[in-house]
Short mmCIF file of C-alpha atoms and ligand atoms in Angstrom, two decimals:
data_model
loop_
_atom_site.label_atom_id
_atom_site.label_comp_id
_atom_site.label_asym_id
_atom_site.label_seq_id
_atom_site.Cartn_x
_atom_site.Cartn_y
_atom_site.Cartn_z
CA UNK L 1 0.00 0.00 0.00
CA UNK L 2 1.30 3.20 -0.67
CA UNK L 3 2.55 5.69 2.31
CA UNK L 4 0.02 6.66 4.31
CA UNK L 5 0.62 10.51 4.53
CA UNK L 6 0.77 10.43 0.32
CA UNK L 7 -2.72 8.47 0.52
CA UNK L 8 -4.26 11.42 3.16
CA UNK L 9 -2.67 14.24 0.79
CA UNK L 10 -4.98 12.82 -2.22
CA UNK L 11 -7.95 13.59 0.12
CA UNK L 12 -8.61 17.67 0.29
CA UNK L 13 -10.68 17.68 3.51
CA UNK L 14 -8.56 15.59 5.91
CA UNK L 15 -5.66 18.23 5.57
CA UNK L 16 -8.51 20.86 7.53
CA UNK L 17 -8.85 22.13 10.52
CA UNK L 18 -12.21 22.27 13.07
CA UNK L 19 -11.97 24.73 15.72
CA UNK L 20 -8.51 25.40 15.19
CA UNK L 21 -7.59 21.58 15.75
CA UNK L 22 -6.23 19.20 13.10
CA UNK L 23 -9.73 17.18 12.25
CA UNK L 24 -9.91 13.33 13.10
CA UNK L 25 -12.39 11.80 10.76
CA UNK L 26 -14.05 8.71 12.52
CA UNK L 27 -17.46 8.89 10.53
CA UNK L 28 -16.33 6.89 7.66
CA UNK L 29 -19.57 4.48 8.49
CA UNK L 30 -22.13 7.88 8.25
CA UNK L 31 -19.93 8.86 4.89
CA UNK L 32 -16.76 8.55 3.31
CA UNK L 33 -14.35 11.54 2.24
CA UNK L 34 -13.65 12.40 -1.04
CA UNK L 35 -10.60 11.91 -2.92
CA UNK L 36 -8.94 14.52 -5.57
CA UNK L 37 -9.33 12.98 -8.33
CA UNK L 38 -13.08 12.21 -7.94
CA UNK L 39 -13.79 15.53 -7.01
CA UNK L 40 -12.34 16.19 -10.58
CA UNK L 41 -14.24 13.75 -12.22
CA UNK L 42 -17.36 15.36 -11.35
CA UNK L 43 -16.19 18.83 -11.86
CA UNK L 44 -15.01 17.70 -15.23
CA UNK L 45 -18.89 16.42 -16.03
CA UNK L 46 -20.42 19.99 -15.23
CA UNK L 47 -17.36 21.76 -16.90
CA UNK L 48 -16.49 20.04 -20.09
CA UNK L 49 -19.30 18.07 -21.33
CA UNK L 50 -22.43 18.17 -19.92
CA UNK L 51 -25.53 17.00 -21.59
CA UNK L 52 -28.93 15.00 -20.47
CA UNK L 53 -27.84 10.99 -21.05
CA UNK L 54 -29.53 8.82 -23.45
CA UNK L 55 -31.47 11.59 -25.47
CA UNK L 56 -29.80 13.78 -27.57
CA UNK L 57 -28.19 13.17 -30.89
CA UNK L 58 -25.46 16.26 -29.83
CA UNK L 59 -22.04 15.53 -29.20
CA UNK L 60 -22.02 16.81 -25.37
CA UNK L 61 -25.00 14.45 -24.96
CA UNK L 62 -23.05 11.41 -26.33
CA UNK L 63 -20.17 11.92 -24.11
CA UNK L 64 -22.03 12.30 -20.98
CA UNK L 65 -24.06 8.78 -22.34
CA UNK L 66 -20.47 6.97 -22.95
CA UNK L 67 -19.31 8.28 -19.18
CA UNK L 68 -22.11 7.24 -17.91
CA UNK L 69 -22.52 3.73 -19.30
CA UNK L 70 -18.70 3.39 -18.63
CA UNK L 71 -19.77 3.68 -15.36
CA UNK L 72 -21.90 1.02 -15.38
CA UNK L 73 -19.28 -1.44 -16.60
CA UNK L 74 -16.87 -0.34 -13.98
CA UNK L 75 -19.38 -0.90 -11.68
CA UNK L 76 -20.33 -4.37 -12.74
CA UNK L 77 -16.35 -5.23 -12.93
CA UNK L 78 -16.12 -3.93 -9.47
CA UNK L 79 -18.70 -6.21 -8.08
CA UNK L 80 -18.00 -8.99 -10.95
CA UNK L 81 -21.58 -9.04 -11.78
CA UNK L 82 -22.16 -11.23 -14.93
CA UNK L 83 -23.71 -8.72 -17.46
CA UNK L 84 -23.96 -4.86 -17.04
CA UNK L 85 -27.53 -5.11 -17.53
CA UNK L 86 -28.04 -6.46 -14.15
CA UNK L 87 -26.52 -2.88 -12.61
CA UNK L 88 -28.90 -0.40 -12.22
CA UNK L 89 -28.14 3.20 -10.79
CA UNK L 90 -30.80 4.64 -7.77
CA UNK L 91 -30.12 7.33 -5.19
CA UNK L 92 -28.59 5.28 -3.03
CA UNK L 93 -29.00 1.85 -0.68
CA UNK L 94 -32.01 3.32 0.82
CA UNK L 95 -33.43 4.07 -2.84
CA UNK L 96 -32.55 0.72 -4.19
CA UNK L 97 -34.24 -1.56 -1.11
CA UNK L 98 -37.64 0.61 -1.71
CA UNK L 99 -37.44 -0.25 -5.23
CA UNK L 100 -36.79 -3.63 -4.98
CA UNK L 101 -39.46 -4.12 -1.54
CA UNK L 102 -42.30 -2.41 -3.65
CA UNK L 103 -41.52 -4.20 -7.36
CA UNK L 104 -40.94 -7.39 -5.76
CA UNK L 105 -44.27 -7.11 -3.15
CA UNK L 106 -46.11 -5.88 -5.89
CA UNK L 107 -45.06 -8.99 -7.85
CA UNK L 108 -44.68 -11.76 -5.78
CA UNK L 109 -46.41 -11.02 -1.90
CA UNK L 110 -49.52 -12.34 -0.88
CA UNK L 111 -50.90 -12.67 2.30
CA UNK L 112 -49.06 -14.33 5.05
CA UNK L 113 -46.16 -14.71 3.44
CA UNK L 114 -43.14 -13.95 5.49
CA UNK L 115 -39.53 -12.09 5.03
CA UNK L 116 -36.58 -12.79 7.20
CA UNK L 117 -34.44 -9.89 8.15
CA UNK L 118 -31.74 -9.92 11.31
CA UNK L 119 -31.77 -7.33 13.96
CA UNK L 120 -28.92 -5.74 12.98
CA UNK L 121 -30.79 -3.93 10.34
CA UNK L 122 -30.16 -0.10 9.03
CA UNK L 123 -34.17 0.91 9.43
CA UNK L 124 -33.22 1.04 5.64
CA UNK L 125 -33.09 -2.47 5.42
CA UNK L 126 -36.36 -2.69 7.66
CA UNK L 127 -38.88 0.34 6.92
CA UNK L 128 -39.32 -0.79 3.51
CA UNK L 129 -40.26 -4.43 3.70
CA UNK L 130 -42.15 -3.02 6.46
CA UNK L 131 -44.71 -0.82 4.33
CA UNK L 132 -44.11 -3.40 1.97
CA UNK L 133 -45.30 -6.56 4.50
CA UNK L 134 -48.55 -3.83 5.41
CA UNK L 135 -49.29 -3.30 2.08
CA UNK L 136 -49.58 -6.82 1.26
CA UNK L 137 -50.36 -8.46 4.31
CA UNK L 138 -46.80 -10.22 4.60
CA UNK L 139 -45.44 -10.42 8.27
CA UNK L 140 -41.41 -9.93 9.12
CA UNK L 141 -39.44 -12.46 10.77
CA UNK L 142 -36.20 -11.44 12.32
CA UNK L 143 -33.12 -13.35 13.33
CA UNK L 144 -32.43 -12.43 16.81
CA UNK L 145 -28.71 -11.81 17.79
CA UNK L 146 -26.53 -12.66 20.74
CA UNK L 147 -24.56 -10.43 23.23
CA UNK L 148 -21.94 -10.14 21.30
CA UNK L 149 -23.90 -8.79 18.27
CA UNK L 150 -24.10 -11.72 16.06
CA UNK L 151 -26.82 -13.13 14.22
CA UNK L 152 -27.99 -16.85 16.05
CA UNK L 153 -27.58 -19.00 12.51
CA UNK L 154 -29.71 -22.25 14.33
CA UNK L 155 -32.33 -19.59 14.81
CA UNK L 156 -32.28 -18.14 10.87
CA UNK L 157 -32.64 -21.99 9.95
CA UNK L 158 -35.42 -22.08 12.00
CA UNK L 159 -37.54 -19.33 10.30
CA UNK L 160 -37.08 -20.40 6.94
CA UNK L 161 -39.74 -22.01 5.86
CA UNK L 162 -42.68 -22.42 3.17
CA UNK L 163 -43.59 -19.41 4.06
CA UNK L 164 -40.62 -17.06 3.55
CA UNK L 165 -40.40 -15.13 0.34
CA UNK L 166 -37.24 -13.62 0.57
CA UNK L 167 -34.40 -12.81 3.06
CA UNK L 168 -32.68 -9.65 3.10
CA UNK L 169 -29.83 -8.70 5.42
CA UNK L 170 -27.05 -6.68 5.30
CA UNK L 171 -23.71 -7.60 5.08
CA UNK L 172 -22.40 -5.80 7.96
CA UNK L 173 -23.83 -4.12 11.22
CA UNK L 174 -23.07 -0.41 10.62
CA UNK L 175 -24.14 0.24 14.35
CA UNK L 176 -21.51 -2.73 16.10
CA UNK L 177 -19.45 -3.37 13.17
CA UNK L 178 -20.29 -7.22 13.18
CA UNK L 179 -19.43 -8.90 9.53
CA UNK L 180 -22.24 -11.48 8.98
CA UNK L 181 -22.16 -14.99 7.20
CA UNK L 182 -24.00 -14.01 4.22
CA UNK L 183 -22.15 -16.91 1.80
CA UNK L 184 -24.02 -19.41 4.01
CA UNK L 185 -27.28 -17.11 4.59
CA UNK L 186 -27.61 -17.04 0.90
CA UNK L 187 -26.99 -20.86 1.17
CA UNK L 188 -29.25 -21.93 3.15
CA UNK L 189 -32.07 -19.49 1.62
CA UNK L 190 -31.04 -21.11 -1.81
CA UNK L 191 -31.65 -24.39 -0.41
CA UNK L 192 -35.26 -23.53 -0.39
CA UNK L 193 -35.75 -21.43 -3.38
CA UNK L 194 -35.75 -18.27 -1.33
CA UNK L 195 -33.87 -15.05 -3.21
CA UNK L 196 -31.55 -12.99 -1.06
CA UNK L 197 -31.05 -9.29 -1.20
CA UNK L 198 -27.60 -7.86 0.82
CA UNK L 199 -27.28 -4.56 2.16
CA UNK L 200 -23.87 -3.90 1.19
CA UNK L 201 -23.89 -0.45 2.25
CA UNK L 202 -20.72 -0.70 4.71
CA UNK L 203 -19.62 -4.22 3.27
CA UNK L 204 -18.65 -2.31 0.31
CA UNK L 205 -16.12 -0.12 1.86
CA UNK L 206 -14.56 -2.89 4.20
CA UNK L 207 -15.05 -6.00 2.11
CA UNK L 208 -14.61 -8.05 -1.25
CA UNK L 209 -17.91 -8.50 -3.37
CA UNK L 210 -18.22 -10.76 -5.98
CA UNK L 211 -21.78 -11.11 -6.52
CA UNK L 212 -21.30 -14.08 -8.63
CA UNK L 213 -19.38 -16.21 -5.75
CA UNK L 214 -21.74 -15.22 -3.37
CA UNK L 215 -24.86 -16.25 -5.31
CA UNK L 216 -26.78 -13.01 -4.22
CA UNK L 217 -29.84 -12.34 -6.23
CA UNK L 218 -29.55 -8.63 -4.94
CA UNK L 219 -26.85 -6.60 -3.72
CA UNK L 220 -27.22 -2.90 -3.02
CA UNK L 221 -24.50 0.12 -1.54
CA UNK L 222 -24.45 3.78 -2.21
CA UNK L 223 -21.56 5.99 -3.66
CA UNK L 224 -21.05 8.05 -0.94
CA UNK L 225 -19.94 5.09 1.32
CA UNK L 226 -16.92 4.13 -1.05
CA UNK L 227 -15.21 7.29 -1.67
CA UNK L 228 -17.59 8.15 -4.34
CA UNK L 229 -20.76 11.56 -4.11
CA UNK L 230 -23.54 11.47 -2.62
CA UNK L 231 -27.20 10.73 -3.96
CA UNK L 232 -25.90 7.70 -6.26
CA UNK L 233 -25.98 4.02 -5.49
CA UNK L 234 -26.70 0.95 -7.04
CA UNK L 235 -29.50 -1.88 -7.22
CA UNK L 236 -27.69 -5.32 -8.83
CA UNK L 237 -30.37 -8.09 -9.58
CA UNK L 238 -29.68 -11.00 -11.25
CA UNK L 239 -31.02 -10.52 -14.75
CA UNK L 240 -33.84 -13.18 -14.04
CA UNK L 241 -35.43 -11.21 -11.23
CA UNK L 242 -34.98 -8.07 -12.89
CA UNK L 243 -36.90 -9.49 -16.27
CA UNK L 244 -39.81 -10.33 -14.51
CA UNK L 245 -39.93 -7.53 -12.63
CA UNK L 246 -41.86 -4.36 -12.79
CA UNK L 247 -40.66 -1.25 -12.41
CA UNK L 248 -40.84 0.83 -9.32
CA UNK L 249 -40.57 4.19 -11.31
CA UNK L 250 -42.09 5.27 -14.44
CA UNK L 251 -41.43 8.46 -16.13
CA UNK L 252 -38.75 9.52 -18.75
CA UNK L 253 -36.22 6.46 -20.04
CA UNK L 254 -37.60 3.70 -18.71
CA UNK L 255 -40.26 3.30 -21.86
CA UNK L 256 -40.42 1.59 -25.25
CA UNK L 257 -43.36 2.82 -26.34
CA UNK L 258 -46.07 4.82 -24.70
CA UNK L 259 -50.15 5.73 -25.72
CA UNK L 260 -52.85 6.79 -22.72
CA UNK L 261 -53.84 2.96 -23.48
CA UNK L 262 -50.90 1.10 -22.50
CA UNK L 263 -47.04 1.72 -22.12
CA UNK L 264 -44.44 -0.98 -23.16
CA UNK L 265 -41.01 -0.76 -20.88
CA UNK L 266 -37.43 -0.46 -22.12
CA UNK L 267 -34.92 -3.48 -22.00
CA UNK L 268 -32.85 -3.55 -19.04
CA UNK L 269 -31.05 -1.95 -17.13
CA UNK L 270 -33.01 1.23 -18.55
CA UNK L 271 -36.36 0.27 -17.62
CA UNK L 272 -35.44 0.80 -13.86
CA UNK L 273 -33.88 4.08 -14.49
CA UNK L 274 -36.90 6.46 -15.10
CA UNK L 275 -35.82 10.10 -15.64
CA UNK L 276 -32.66 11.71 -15.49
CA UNK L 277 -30.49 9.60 -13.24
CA UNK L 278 -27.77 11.72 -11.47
CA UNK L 279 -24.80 10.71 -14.35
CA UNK L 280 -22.27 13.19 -12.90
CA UNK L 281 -22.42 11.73 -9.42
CA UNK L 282 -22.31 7.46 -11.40
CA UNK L 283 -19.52 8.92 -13.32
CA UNK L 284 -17.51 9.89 -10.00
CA UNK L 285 -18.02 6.79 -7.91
CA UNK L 286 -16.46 4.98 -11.26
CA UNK L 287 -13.17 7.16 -10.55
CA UNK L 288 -13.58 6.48 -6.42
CA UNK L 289 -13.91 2.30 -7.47
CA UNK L 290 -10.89 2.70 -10.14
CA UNK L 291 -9.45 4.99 -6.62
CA UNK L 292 -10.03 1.88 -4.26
CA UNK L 293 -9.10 -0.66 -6.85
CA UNK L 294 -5.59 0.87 -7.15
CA UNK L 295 -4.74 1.30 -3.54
CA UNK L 296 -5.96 -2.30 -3.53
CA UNK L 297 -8.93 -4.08 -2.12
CA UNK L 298 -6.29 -6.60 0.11
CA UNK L 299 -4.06 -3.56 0.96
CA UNK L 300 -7.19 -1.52 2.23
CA UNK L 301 -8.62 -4.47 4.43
CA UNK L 302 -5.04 -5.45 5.89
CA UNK L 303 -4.88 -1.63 6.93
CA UNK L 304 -8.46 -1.85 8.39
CA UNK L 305 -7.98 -4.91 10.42
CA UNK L 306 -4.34 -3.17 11.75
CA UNK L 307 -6.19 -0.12 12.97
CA UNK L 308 -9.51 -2.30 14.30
CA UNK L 309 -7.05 -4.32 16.64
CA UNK L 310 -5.10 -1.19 17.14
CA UNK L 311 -8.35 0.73 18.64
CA UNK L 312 -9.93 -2.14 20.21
CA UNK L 313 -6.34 -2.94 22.17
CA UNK L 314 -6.28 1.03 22.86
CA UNK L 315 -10.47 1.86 24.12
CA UNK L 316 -10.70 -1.80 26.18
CA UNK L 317 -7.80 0.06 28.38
CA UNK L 318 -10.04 2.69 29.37
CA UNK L 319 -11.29 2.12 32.37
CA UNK L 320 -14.91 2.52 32.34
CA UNK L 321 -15.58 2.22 28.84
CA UNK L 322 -17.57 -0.56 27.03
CA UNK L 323 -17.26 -1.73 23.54
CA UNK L 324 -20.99 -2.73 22.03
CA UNK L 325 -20.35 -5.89 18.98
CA UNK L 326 -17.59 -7.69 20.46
CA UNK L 327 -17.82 -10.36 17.24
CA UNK L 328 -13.64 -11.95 16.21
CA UNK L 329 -15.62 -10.48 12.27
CA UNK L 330 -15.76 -7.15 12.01
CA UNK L 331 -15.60 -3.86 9.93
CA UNK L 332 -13.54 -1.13 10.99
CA UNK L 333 -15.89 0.26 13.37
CA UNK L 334 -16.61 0.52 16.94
CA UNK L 335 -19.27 1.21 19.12
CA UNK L 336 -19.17 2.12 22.49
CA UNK L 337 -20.63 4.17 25.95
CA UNK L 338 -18.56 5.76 28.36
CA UNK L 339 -20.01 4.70 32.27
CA UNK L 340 -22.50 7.38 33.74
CA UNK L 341 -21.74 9.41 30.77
CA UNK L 342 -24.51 9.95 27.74
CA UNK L 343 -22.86 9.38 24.57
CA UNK L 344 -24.00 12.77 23.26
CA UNK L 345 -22.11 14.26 25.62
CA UNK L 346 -19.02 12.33 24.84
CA UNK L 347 -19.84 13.19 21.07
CA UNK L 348 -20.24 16.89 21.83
CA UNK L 349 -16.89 17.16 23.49
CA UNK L 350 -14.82 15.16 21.28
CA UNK L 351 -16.36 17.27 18.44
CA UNK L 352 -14.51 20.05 20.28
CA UNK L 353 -11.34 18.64 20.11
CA UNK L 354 -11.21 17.84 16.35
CA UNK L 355 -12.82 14.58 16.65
CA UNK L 356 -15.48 13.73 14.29
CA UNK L 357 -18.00 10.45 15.64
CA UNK L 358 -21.30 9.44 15.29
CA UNK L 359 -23.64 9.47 18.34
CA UNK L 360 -26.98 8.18 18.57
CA UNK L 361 -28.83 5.24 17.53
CA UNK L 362 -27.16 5.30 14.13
CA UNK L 363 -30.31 4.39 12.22
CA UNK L 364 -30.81 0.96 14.09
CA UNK L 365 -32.99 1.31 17.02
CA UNK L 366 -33.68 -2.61 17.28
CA UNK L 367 -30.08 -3.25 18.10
CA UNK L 368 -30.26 -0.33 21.06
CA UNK L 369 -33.28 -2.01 22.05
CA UNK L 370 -31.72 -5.16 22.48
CA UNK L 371 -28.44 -3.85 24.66
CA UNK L 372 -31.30 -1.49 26.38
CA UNK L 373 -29.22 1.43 25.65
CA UNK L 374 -30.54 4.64 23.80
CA UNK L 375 -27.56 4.78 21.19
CA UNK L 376 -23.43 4.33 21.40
CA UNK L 377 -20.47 6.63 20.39
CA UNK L 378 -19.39 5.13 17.22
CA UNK L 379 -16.18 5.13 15.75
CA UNK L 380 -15.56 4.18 11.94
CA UNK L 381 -12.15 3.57 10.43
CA UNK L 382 -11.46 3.49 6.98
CA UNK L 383 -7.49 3.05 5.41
CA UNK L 384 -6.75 6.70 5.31
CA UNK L 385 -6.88 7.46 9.09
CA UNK L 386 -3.64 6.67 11.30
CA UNK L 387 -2.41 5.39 14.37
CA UNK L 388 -1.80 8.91 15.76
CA UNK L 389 -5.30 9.79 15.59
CA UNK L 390 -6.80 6.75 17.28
CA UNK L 391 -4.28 7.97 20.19
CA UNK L 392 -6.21 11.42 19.88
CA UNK L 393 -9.15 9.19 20.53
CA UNK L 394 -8.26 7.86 23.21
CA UNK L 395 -6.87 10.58 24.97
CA UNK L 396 -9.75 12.55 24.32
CA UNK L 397 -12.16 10.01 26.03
CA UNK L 398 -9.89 10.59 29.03
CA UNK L 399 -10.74 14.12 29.00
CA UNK L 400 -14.32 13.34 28.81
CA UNK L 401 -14.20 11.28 32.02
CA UNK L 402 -12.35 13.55 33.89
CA UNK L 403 -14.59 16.30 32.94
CA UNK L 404 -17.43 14.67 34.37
CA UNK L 405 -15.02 13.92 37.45
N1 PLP P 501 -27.76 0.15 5.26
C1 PLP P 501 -26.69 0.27 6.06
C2 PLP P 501 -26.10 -0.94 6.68
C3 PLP P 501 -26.16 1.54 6.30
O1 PLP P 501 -25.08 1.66 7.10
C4 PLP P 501 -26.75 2.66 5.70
C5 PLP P 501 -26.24 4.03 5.98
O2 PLP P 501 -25.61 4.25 6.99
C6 PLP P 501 -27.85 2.47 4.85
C7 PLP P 501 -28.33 1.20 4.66
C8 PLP P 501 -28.50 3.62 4.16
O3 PLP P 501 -27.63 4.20 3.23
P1 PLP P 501 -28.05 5.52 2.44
O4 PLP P 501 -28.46 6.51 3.47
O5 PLP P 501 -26.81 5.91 1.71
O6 PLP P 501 -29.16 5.17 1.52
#
């Protein structure tokens, strides 16, 4: 991997300063910072050749049509999906798990049929299926977890059944960090003809994804998590989902041929793309994969797993302070609550100091509920922070506790 401070230097924001203090970035799980050259891709979009994708005959509108569906290729490469028509741009995760809950409800959900999710759930991975589950008078079954924030596996074989429709989890806990076994959830689903959706909204970031080796018949992350803008993400179905089903969006692009009587839909990947899908922001996370691809996907998670331990060794020593998702598989991230002291408070004053974390429930109120707590101070690493400022973490939880004596 290359040097560390050369890796930080291709990243504009880390070299900043918040209230006069050199900013630690430890909300790599909320979002990921930007590097250089994908701010440049974008800029390059808006500056040099911007025109609406898919629709005009003009030159400008070409270009932005080959970027864009270059995009798409990298995309599918990244993930080694089988065919780029199985890739489909959204918003983001949370766009691409409401698409897929209300095409495949609308298709496939009748009454008292059941989906499996695990408590470790984003409520992205759970609101949807919810509304979806009301809608069509589905129920949710959820794999309950143990203390140390894993999923109980006897307990997912359990709830499979006739019954179950689908199973959609996510590849890692964003609020403990736990990586789960989704080769041999997909298995076991697969052993009873039940299609699997992964949220691989932090796997992305951490992990390897090959779509293909895992079997998943949907994977979905978002841009912003891997380096790349905001409001972009991708839905990957295999293409035999996607053929059968409908689309959750009509409008512009999606059509073959419309009359007030009946509309016909485009081939894939189009028909799930209806109006103009944000092609600056697809063509930027292309440059932040081709960014992560050559810093390595094995250099990135050997530098992760250094910095996990490294943290882990260095907030156990505190006295006083408990680490929520103690699994031996996890992301880069940890959770944790200082004794007598509300984690907004330790949030607040570590903010002061430089030190960017996430407080709160972090979108996954069923995994509080389960530790009884009402949220933990996260931490999450990604390769471009250092030893030096998990130190600054540390000694800035000190301060906390002996501000509150
Ligand atoms: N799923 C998981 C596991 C997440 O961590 C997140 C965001 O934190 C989401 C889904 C939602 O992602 P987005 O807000 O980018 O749609």
């Amino acid at each position: 991997m290359r040097d560390i401070a050369d890796i930080r230097a291709d990243f504009p924001i880390l070299s900043r300063k918040v209230y006069n203090k050199p900013l630690v970035y430890f909300d790599n799980g909320a979002t990921t910072q930007k590097p250089q050259c994908v701010l440049d891709a974008v800029d390059e979009v808006y500056k040099s050749y911007n025109g609406n994708i898919h629709r005009g005959v003009h030159f400008l509108s070409d270009m932005s049509s080959e970027g864009y569906e270059g995009a798409r290729e990298k995309v599918r490469s990244f993930i080694n999906a089988g065919r780029k028509e199985e890739v489909i741009f959204t918003s983001g995760t949370t766009g691409s798990i409401n698409g897929i809950a209300f095409s495949f409800g609308e298709r496939y959900i009748k009454p008292g049929d059941e989906i499996i999710l695990s408590r470790l759930e984003h409520h992205a991975n759970i609101v949807p299926w919810q509304m979806m589950c009301q809608r069509k008078g589905a129920v949710l079954r959820v794999i309950p977890i143990n203390d140390n924030g894993e999923i109980i596996p006897e307990d997912y074989h359990k709830l499979l059944s006739k019954k179950t429709k689908l199973v959609a989890v996510t590849q890692a806990s964003n609020a403990l960090g736990t990586v789960l076994p989704i080769k041999e959830i997909i298995e076991a689903a697969h052993s009873v003809d039940v299609p699997v959706l992964i949220d691989g909204a932090q796997g992305i970031q951490h992990g390897f994804v090959d779509v293909k080796a895992l079997d998943s018949d949907f994977y979905v992350f978002s841009g912003h998590k891997i380096y790349g803008p905001a409001g972009i993400g991708i839905l990957y179905g295999k293409e035999k989902w996607l053929s059968e089903l409908d689309p959750f969006q009509g409008g512009g692009d999606m059509v073959d041929k419309v009359t007030f009587e009946k509309t016909t839909y485009n081939q894939l990947p189009f028909k799930f793309e209806a109006g103009t899908m944000n092609y600056p922001a697809a063509i930027g996370l292309a440059t932040a994969l081709d960014y992560v691809s050559g810093l390595g996907r094995e250099n990135i998670a050997a530098r992760e797993k250094e910095l996990l331990l490294y943290a882990t060794d260095r907030l156990s020593a505190i006295k006083g302070l408990k680490i929520y998702g103690t699994s031996g598989k996890k992301i880069s991230t940890i959770s944790f609550l200082l004794k007598d002291i509300h984690q907004y408070d330790t949030g607040m004053i570590l903010d002061k100091m430089g030190i960017a974390v996430r407080t709160g429930t972090h979108c996954a109120q069923p995994v509080m509920d389960y530790y009884r707590i009402d949220g933990t101070v996260r931490a999450s690493l990604c390769f471009y922070n250092t030893l030096e400022e998990i130190d600054s973490l540390a000694e800035g939880i000190e301060k906390v506790k002996s501000m509150f004596g």
